[in-house]
mmCIF file of C-alpha atoms in Angstrom:
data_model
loop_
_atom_site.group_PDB
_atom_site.id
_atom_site.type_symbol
_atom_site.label_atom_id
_atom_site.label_comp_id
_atom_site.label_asym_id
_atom_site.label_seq_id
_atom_site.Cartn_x
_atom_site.Cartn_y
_atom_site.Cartn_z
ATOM 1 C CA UNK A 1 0.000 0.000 0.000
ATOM 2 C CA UNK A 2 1.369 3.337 -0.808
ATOM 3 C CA UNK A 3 0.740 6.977 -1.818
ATOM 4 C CA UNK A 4 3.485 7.048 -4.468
ATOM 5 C CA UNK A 5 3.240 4.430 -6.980
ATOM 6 C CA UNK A 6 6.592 5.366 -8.955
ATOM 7 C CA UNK A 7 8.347 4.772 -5.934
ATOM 8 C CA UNK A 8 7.126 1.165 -5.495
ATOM 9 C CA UNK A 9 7.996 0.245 -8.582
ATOM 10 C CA UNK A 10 11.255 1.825 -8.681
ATOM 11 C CA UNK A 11 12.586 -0.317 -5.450
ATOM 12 C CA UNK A 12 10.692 -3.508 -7.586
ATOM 13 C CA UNK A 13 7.221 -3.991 -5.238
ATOM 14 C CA UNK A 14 5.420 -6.692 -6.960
ATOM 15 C CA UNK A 15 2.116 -6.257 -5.637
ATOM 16 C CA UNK A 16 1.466 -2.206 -5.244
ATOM 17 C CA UNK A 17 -2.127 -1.162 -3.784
ATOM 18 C CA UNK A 18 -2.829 2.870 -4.487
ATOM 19 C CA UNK A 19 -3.699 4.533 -1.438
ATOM 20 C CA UNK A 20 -5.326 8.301 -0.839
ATOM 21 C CA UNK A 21 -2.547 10.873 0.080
ATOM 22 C CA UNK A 22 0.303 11.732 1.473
ATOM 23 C CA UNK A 23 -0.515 12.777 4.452
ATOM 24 C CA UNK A 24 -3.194 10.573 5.354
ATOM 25 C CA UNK A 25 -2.842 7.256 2.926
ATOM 26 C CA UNK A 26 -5.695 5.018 4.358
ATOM 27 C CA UNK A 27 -7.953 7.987 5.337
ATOM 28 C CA UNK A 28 -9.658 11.494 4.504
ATOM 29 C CA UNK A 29 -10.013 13.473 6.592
ATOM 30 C CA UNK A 30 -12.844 15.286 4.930
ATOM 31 C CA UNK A 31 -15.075 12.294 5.564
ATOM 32 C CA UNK A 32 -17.976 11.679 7.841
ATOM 33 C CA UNK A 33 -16.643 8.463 10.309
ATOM 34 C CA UNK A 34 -18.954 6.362 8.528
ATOM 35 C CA UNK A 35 -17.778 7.266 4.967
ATOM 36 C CA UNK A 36 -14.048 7.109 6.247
ATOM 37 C CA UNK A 37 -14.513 3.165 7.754
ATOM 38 C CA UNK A 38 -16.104 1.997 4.357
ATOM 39 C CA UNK A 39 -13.033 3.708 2.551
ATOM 40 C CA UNK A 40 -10.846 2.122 4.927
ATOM 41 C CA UNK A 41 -12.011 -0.975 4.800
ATOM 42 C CA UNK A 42 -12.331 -0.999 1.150
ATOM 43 C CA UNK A 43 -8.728 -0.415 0.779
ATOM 44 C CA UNK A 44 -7.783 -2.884 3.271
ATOM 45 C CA UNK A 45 -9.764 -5.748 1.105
ATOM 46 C CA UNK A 46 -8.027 -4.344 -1.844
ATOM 47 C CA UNK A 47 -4.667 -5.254 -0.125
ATOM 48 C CA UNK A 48 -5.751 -8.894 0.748
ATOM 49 C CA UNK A 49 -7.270 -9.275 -2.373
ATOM 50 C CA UNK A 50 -3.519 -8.398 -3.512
ATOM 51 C CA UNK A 51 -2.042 -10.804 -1.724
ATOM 52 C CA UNK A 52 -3.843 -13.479 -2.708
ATOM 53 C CA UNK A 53 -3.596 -12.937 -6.379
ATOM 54 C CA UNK A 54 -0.822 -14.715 -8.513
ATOM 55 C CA UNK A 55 1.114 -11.633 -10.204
ATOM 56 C CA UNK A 56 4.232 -11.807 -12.737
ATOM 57 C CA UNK A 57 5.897 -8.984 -12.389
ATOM 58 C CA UNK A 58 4.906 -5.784 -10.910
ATOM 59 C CA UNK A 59 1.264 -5.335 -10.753
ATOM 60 C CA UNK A 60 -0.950 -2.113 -9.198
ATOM 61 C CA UNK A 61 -4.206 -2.616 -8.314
ATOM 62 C CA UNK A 62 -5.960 0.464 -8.908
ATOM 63 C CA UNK A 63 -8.843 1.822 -7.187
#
């Protein structure tokens, strides 16, 4: 999971999972609590879902 996808790939990540921002990756801050746990969540599924998935090579899973 990371902000900045470039940098994944440049130190070889295989498995790279987009995440918000910067300064708050798995959150916004703009968000009501509710709307902030579904995007959380989402994202952490995303990530599982990553690790479970056979990948050659480097792979992002976008949003």
């Amino acid at each position: 999971m990371c902000t900045v996808t470039p940098i994944s790939m440049t130190v070889g990540a295989n498995r790279i999972v987009p995440t918000i921002a910067i300064p708050h990756p798995l959150g916004n801050p703009a968000l009501t609590k509710e709307e902030e746990y579904e995007l959380r969540k989402g994202l952490v599924e995303k990530a599982l879902n990553a690790l479970t998935t056979e990948v050659e090579g480097q792979t992002i899973f976008d949003k």
